[in-house]
Coordinates of C-alpha atoms and ligand atoms in Angstrom, one line a residue:
M1 CA -18.7 -5.6 -101.5
S2 CA -20.2 -6.1 -98.1
H3 CA -22.8 -3.6 -96.9
L4 CA -21.9 -4.3 -93.3
M5 CA -20.3 -1.5 -91.3
N6 CA -16.6 -2.2 -91.0
T7 CA -16.6 -2.8 -87.3
Y8 CA -15.0 -6.2 -87.1
A9 CA -11.7 -7.7 -88.4
R10 CA -13.4 -11.0 -89.2
L11 CA -11.5 -14.3 -89.8
P12 CA -12.0 -15.7 -93.3
V13 CA -14.6 -18.4 -92.5
T14 CA -18.4 -18.6 -92.4
F15 CA -20.1 -21.2 -90.2
V16 CA -23.4 -22.6 -91.1
R17 CA -24.1 -25.3 -88.6
G18 CA -23.1 -26.4 -85.1
E19 CA -23.4 -29.4 -82.8
G20 CA -21.8 -29.6 -79.3
V21 CA -18.2 -28.4 -79.6
W22 CA -18.2 -28.7 -83.4
L23 CA -18.9 -26.2 -86.1
W24 CA -19.2 -26.7 -89.9
D25 CA -18.3 -24.0 -92.5
D26 CA -20.1 -23.3 -95.8
Q27 CA -17.6 -25.7 -97.5
G28 CA -18.5 -28.6 -95.3
N29 CA -15.3 -28.5 -93.2
R30 CA -15.6 -29.3 -89.5
Y31 CA -13.9 -27.2 -86.8
L32 CA -13.3 -27.9 -83.1
D33 CA -14.5 -24.9 -81.1
A34 CA -12.5 -24.0 -77.9
L35 CA -14.2 -20.6 -77.6
S36 CA -17.9 -21.3 -77.7
G37 CA -18.9 -17.9 -79.2
I38 CA -16.8 -16.1 -76.5
A39 CA -18.2 -17.9 -73.5
V40 CA -21.8 -17.8 -74.8
C41 CA -22.6 -21.4 -75.8
G42 CA -21.7 -23.0 -72.5
A43 CA -23.8 -26.1 -73.2
G44 CA -22.3 -26.4 -76.7
H45 CA -23.9 -25.5 -80.0
C46 CA -27.6 -26.3 -80.5
H47 CA -28.0 -28.5 -77.4
P48 CA -31.1 -30.6 -78.3
V49 CA -32.9 -29.7 -75.1
L50 CA -32.4 -26.0 -75.8
T51 CA -33.5 -26.3 -79.4
K52 CA -36.7 -28.1 -78.4
A53 CA -37.5 -25.6 -75.7
L54 CA -36.9 -22.6 -78.0
C55 CA -39.1 -24.1 -80.8
E56 CA -41.8 -24.8 -78.3
Q57 CA -41.6 -21.2 -76.9
A58 CA -41.4 -19.6 -80.3
A59 CA -44.6 -21.4 -81.2
T60 CA -46.3 -20.3 -78.0
L61 CA -45.2 -16.7 -77.2
I62 CA -42.1 -14.7 -78.3
H63 CA -42.7 -11.2 -77.1
T64 CA -45.3 -9.1 -75.2
S65 CA -43.9 -6.1 -73.4
N66 CA -42.8 -5.1 -69.9
L67 CA -46.1 -3.3 -69.8
Y68 CA -47.4 -6.7 -68.7
H69 CA -46.3 -9.5 -66.4
I70 CA -44.1 -12.2 -68.0
Q71 CA -44.1 -15.6 -66.5
N72 CA -40.7 -16.7 -67.7
Q73 CA -39.1 -13.5 -66.5
E74 CA -40.5 -14.1 -63.0
R75 CA -39.3 -17.7 -63.1
L76 CA -35.8 -16.7 -64.2
A77 CA -35.6 -14.0 -61.5
D78 CA -36.5 -16.6 -58.9
R79 CA -33.9 -19.0 -60.2
L80 CA -31.1 -16.5 -60.5
T81 CA -31.7 -14.9 -57.1
S82 CA -31.9 -18.2 -55.4
L83 CA -28.6 -19.4 -57.1
S84 CA -26.8 -16.1 -56.2
G85 CA -28.2 -15.1 -52.9
L86 CA -29.2 -11.7 -54.4
E87 CA -32.8 -10.5 -54.2
K88 CA -33.9 -8.8 -57.4
A89 CA -33.3 -9.0 -61.1
F90 CA -33.5 -6.6 -64.0
F91 CA -33.3 -8.1 -67.5
C92 CA -31.8 -6.5 -70.6
N93 CA -30.1 -7.8 -73.8
S94 CA -26.4 -7.8 -73.5
G95 CA -23.4 -7.5 -71.1
A96 CA -22.9 -3.8 -71.8
E97 CA -26.6 -3.1 -71.0
S98 CA -26.4 -5.1 -67.8
N99 CA -23.4 -3.0 -66.7
E100 CA -25.3 0.2 -67.8
A101 CA -28.0 -0.9 -65.4
A102 CA -25.5 -1.4 -62.6
I103 CA -23.9 2.0 -63.2
K104 CA -27.2 3.8 -63.3
L105 CA -28.2 1.9 -60.1
A106 CA -25.0 3.0 -58.3
R107 CA -25.5 6.7 -59.4
L108 CA -29.1 6.7 -58.2
Y109 CA -28.0 5.0 -54.9
G110 CA -25.6 7.9 -54.4
H111 CA -28.0 10.7 -55.3
N112 CA -30.5 9.2 -52.9
Q113 CA -27.9 9.9 -50.2
G114 CA -27.3 13.4 -51.4
I115 CA -24.1 12.7 -53.2
D116 CA -24.1 15.1 -56.2
L117 CA -21.3 13.5 -58.2
P118 CA -21.5 9.8 -57.5
T119 CA -18.3 8.2 -58.5
I120 CA -17.5 4.5 -59.2
I121 CA -14.1 2.9 -58.7
V122 CA -13.2 0.8 -61.7
M123 CA -10.1 -1.3 -62.6
E124 CA -7.1 -1.2 -64.9
R125 CA -7.3 -3.8 -67.7
S126 CA -11.1 -4.2 -67.2
F127 CA -13.7 -4.7 -69.9
H128 CA -17.3 -3.8 -69.3
G129 CA -18.7 -3.2 -72.8
R130 CA -18.9 -0.6 -75.7
T131 CA -21.7 1.8 -74.7
M132 CA -20.5 5.2 -73.6
A133 CA -20.8 4.4 -69.8
T134 CA -19.3 1.0 -70.1
L135 CA -16.4 2.0 -72.4
T136 CA -15.6 4.7 -69.9
A137 CA -15.6 2.1 -67.1
T138 CA -13.4 -0.1 -69.3
G139 CA -9.7 0.0 -68.5
N140 CA -8.3 0.0 -72.1
R141 CA -7.5 3.1 -74.0
K142 CA -8.0 1.4 -77.3
T143 CA -11.7 0.9 -76.5
Q144 CA -12.1 4.6 -75.6
A145 CA -9.9 6.4 -78.1
G146 CA -11.9 8.5 -80.5
F147 CA -15.0 8.5 -78.5
E148 CA -14.2 11.3 -76.1
P149 CA -15.7 13.1 -74.3
L150 CA -16.0 10.1 -71.9
L151 CA -18.3 10.2 -68.9
T152 CA -17.3 11.7 -65.6
G153 CA -17.8 9.8 -62.3
F154 CA -15.2 7.1 -62.6
V155 CA -11.8 6.6 -60.8
R156 CA -9.4 3.8 -61.9
V157 CA -7.2 1.7 -59.7
P158 CA -5.1 -1.4 -60.4
Y159 CA -6.9 -4.7 -60.2
D160 CA -6.0 -6.9 -57.2
D161 CA -4.7 -4.0 -55.2
L162 CA -6.6 -3.3 -52.0
E163 CA -4.2 -0.6 -50.9
A164 CA -5.1 1.5 -54.0
V165 CA -8.8 1.2 -53.1
N166 CA -8.1 2.2 -49.5
Q167 CA -6.3 5.3 -50.7
V168 CA -9.3 6.4 -52.9
A169 CA -11.5 5.8 -49.9
A170 CA -9.5 8.1 -47.8
N171 CA -9.4 10.9 -50.4
N172 CA -12.8 10.8 -52.2
K173 CA -16.0 11.3 -50.4
E174 CA -18.2 10.9 -53.5
I175 CA -17.5 7.2 -54.1
V176 CA -20.6 5.1 -54.2
A177 CA -19.5 1.7 -55.6
V178 CA -16.7 -0.5 -56.9
L179 CA -17.3 -2.2 -60.2
L180 CA -15.0 -5.0 -61.3
E181 CA -14.9 -8.4 -63.1
T182 CA -14.6 -11.1 -60.5
Y183 CA -12.1 -12.6 -62.9
Q184 CA -10.9 -10.4 -65.8
G185 CA -11.6 -11.9 -69.2
E186 CA -10.6 -9.5 -72.1
G187 CA -7.8 -8.0 -69.9
G188 CA -5.8 -11.2 -70.1
V189 CA -7.6 -13.9 -68.0
N190 CA -6.5 -12.4 -64.7
F191 CA -7.3 -13.8 -61.3
P192 CA -6.9 -11.9 -58.0
Q193 CA -5.3 -13.2 -54.8
A194 CA -7.4 -15.3 -52.5
N195 CA -8.3 -12.5 -50.0
Y196 CA -9.0 -9.8 -52.6
L197 CA -12.8 -10.0 -52.8
Q198 CA -13.1 -10.3 -49.0
G199 CA -11.0 -7.2 -48.7
L200 CA -13.1 -5.3 -51.2
R201 CA -16.3 -6.5 -49.4
K202 CA -14.9 -5.1 -46.1
I203 CA -13.9 -1.7 -47.6
C204 CA -17.3 -1.4 -49.3
D205 CA -19.1 -2.2 -46.0
Q206 CA -17.1 0.2 -44.0
N207 CA -17.8 3.0 -46.5
G208 CA -21.4 2.2 -47.5
W209 CA -20.3 1.5 -51.1
L210 CA -21.9 -1.1 -53.4
L211 CA -19.7 -4.0 -54.4
M212 CA -20.7 -4.6 -58.1
L213 CA -19.3 -7.7 -59.8
D214 CA -19.3 -8.1 -63.6
E215 CA -19.7 -11.8 -64.2
V216 CA -20.7 -11.5 -67.8
Q217 CA -17.8 -13.7 -68.9
C218 CA -16.8 -15.7 -65.7
G219 CA -20.4 -16.4 -64.5
L220 CA -22.9 -19.2 -65.2
G221 CA -20.9 -22.2 -64.2
R222 CA -17.8 -21.5 -66.3
T223 CA -15.4 -21.6 -63.3
G224 CA -17.0 -24.6 -61.6
K225 CA -19.5 -22.6 -59.5
W226 CA -22.6 -20.8 -60.7
F227 CA -20.8 -17.5 -60.1
A228 CA -17.1 -16.9 -59.7
F229 CA -17.6 -14.9 -56.5
Q230 CA -18.9 -18.1 -54.9
H231 CA -15.3 -19.4 -54.7
S232 CA -14.8 -16.8 -52.0
D233 CA -16.9 -16.2 -48.9
I234 CA -18.7 -13.0 -49.9
V235 CA -21.9 -11.9 -51.7
P236 CA -21.8 -8.7 -53.9
D237 CA -24.5 -6.1 -53.8
V238 CA -24.9 -6.1 -57.5
M239 CA -23.9 -8.7 -60.2
T240 CA -24.2 -8.5 -63.9
L241 CA -24.6 -11.4 -66.3
A242 CA -25.0 -11.9 -70.0
K243 CA -22.9 -14.1 -72.4
G244 CA -23.5 -17.6 -71.1
L245 CA -27.0 -16.8 -69.8
G246 CA -29.0 -17.4 -72.9
S247 CA -26.8 -19.8 -74.9
G248 CA -26.9 -17.3 -77.8
L249 CA -30.3 -15.8 -77.3
P250 CA -29.5 -12.2 -76.4
I251 CA -30.2 -11.7 -72.7
G252 CA -28.4 -9.9 -69.9
A253 CA -29.3 -9.5 -66.2
C254 CA -28.4 -7.0 -63.4
L255 CA -29.0 -8.6 -60.0
A256 CA -29.1 -6.7 -56.8
G257 CA -29.4 -7.5 -53.1
G258 CA -29.4 -5.7 -49.7
K259 CA -29.2 -1.9 -49.9
A260 CA -29.1 -2.1 -53.7
A261 CA -32.3 -4.2 -54.1
E262 CA -34.8 -1.4 -53.8
V263 CA -33.0 1.5 -55.5
F264 CA -34.8 1.4 -58.9
K265 CA -38.4 2.5 -58.9
P266 CA -40.9 2.5 -61.9
G267 CA -39.6 4.9 -64.6
N268 CA -35.9 4.7 -63.6
H269 CA -34.9 2.0 -66.1
A270 CA -36.4 -0.1 -68.8
S271 CA -35.8 -2.1 -71.9
T272 CA -38.3 -3.0 -74.7
F273 CA -36.9 -6.5 -75.4
G274 CA -35.4 -7.1 -72.0
G275 CA -36.5 -10.4 -70.4
N276 CA -39.0 -11.4 -73.1
P277 CA -40.6 -14.8 -73.0
L278 CA -38.2 -16.4 -75.6
A279 CA -34.9 -15.0 -74.2
C280 CA -36.0 -16.0 -70.7
R281 CA -36.9 -19.5 -71.8
A282 CA -33.4 -19.8 -73.3
A283 CA -31.9 -18.8 -70.0
L284 CA -34.1 -21.1 -67.9
T285 CA -33.3 -24.0 -70.1
T286 CA -29.6 -23.2 -70.1
L287 CA -29.7 -23.2 -66.2
D288 CA -31.6 -26.6 -66.3
I289 CA -29.0 -28.1 -68.6
I290 CA -26.0 -26.9 -66.6
E291 CA -27.6 -28.3 -63.4
Q292 CA -29.1 -31.5 -64.7
E293 CA -26.1 -32.6 -66.8
G294 CA -23.5 -31.8 -64.2
L295 CA -21.7 -29.3 -66.4
M296 CA -20.0 -27.4 -63.6
A297 CA -18.3 -30.6 -62.3
N298 CA -17.2 -31.3 -65.9
A299 CA -15.9 -27.8 -66.3
V300 CA -13.7 -28.3 -63.2
T301 CA -12.4 -31.8 -64.3
I302 CA -11.7 -30.9 -67.9
G303 CA -10.4 -27.5 -67.1
N304 CA -7.9 -28.9 -64.6
F305 CA -7.0 -31.6 -67.1
M306 CA -6.3 -29.1 -69.8
R307 CA -4.1 -26.9 -67.6
E308 CA -2.1 -30.0 -66.4
E309 CA -1.7 -31.1 -70.0
F310 CA -0.5 -27.7 -71.1
K311 CA 2.1 -27.7 -68.3
Q312 CA 3.4 -31.0 -69.5
R313 CA 3.4 -30.4 -73.2
L314 CA 4.8 -26.9 -72.8
H315 CA 7.3 -27.9 -70.1
A316 CA 10.3 -26.8 -72.3
W317 CA 8.9 -23.2 -72.2
Q318 CA 7.9 -23.1 -68.6
N319 CA 10.1 -20.2 -67.8
V320 CA 8.5 -17.9 -70.4
L321 CA 4.8 -19.0 -70.2
K322 CA 2.2 -18.4 -67.6
I323 CA -0.6 -21.0 -67.6
R324 CA -3.6 -20.0 -65.5
G325 CA -7.3 -20.4 -65.2
Q326 CA -10.2 -21.9 -63.3
G327 CA -12.6 -24.4 -64.8
M328 CA -13.2 -23.6 -68.5
M329 CA -11.7 -20.1 -68.3
I330 CA -8.1 -20.8 -69.5
G331 CA -5.2 -18.5 -70.3
V332 CA -1.7 -19.1 -71.6
E333 CA 0.3 -16.0 -71.5
L334 CA 3.2 -15.8 -73.9
P335 CA 6.2 -13.4 -73.6
I336 CA 5.4 -11.7 -76.9
P337 CA 2.3 -10.7 -78.9
C338 CA 0.8 -13.7 -80.5
G339 CA -2.3 -12.7 -82.3
E340 CA -1.2 -14.6 -85.4
L341 CA -1.8 -17.9 -83.6
V342 CA -5.6 -17.4 -84.2
P343 CA -5.5 -17.6 -88.0
E344 CA -2.9 -20.4 -87.7
A345 CA -5.3 -22.4 -85.5
L346 CA -8.1 -21.7 -87.9
K347 CA -6.1 -23.2 -90.7
R348 CA -5.9 -26.3 -88.5
H349 CA -9.7 -26.1 -88.1
L350 CA -9.5 -25.1 -84.4
L351 CA -11.1 -22.0 -82.9
I352 CA -9.1 -20.2 -80.2
N353 CA -8.7 -16.6 -79.2
V354 CA -5.9 -14.2 -78.2
T355 CA -6.7 -11.4 -75.8
S356 CA -4.6 -8.6 -74.4
E357 CA -2.1 -9.2 -77.2
K358 CA -0.2 -12.0 -75.5
V359 CA -2.7 -14.3 -73.9
V360 CA -4.1 -17.3 -75.7
R361 CA -7.6 -17.6 -74.2
L362 CA -9.8 -20.7 -74.3
L363 CA -13.4 -20.6 -73.3
P364 CA -14.7 -24.1 -74.3
A365 CA -18.2 -25.3 -73.8
L366 CA -18.7 -26.6 -70.2
N367 CA -19.6 -30.1 -71.5
M368 CA -16.5 -30.6 -73.7
Q369 CA -15.3 -34.2 -73.3
K370 CA -11.8 -35.4 -72.5
A371 CA -10.9 -36.6 -76.0
E372 CA -11.9 -33.2 -77.5
A373 CA -10.0 -31.3 -74.7
E374 CA -6.9 -33.4 -75.4
Q375 CA -7.1 -32.5 -79.1
V376 CA -7.4 -28.8 -78.2
V377 CA -4.4 -28.9 -75.9
H378 CA -2.3 -31.0 -78.3
E379 CA -2.9 -28.6 -81.2
V380 CA -2.6 -25.4 -79.2
S381 CA 0.6 -26.6 -77.5
A382 CA 2.1 -27.5 -80.9
L383 CA 1.2 -24.1 -82.2
I384 CA 2.7 -22.3 -79.3
S385 CA 5.9 -24.3 -79.4
W386 CA 6.2 -23.7 -83.2
F387 CA 5.6 -20.0 -82.7
L388 CA 8.1 -19.5 -79.9
E389 CA 10.8 -21.6 -81.7
N390 CA 10.4 -19.4 -84.8
R391 CA 10.4 -16.2 -82.9
E392 CA 13.4 -16.9 -80.8
K393 CA 15.6 -17.4 -83.9
Ligands
PLP1 C1 -18.3 -9.4 -73.2 C2 -18.2 -8.7 -71.9 C3 -19.0 -7.5 -71.7 C4 -19.9 -6.9 -72.8 O1 -20.9 -7.8 -73.2 P1 -21.7 -7.4 -74.6 O2 -22.8 -8.4 -74.6 O3 -20.8 -7.6 -75.7 O4 -22.2 -6.0 -74.4 C5 -19.0 -6.9 -70.4 N1 -18.3 -7.4 -69.4 C6 -17.5 -8.5 -69.6 C7 -16.7 -9.0 -68.4 C8 -17.4 -9.2 -70.8 O5 -16.6 -10.2 -71.0

């Protein structure tokens, strides 16, 4: 009997080795990975440049403390702020922690202006993590149920609905920020209309609110730009990162600019491990690989190719399927719950995911090649067709 707490419904497989888009289980079977550890291993498994850098760093210095200056942390803050147009970075160890930092920052920003109950607008179908503040911010009752009392200080609106935000603006004088995923991941791979972010930016500016974007899943090159907000013409005040940042070494970041940049003062926030030399080296090397190997361009080419192939291969089902995505963030929404596709794919030695019950989600490594992408689409399309045929009967 396992002595692990029973928090995960794990699939019946144990991986022991990885290389690029391939994983091997403890029986020596090879699997094609179209999920990359849920958008974590963007450069593929065990990229040799990363492995070498981590070995070197592990032999030099792993951890000191934020009681002292840390070279790699300074370098990483320089890189991320110059790539994003934001000004300051705080480093932690996960996506939830990066959002905790953003939520604390927004509350402090409000208190500094004399707002006693600073309130943050959050979205339906959002996902921000599993800590108490982030599960409160999350728009999914399943994540929250059983963990009440939740936090106060959040109001929820539908995603991609500017009018709903305007209504809150008119009625609630305690709002200090809007927190949303630029593109929603867990909520079903959802993308807003083209003018949505600009509209939010405008409302935030008019009201003195912070625009806070959770790019934990969609950031770091996955959609073809360093950050998903860069597809639109705006810059947020706060952005959170994690998943793809360290290629599997735990690291998260909360970036801030403009009126949000100077909110935290010594003593307001901290993390023992946050931004240690090894985790930051992983992130610096990940950024180098994405840049030097042209991974964002590849994510666009291969992502577009996969969506086109899906449309062709699933043409017979075009009236019931919704195929969407940008770059290597790909969703195929079915008309019915389809979680059983995941174990079926596993039997065929293919790793995929289903989120929000009905959405087949693919988050491949940004450097997946065309032949591998073709194999993924071929097998996933066959599975979806087989599944729909058997369900309709
Ligand atoms: C995964 C995810 C998180 C939570 O990250 P953890 O590292 O699991 O805490 C937060 N926001 C988004 C958008 C995510 O996809």
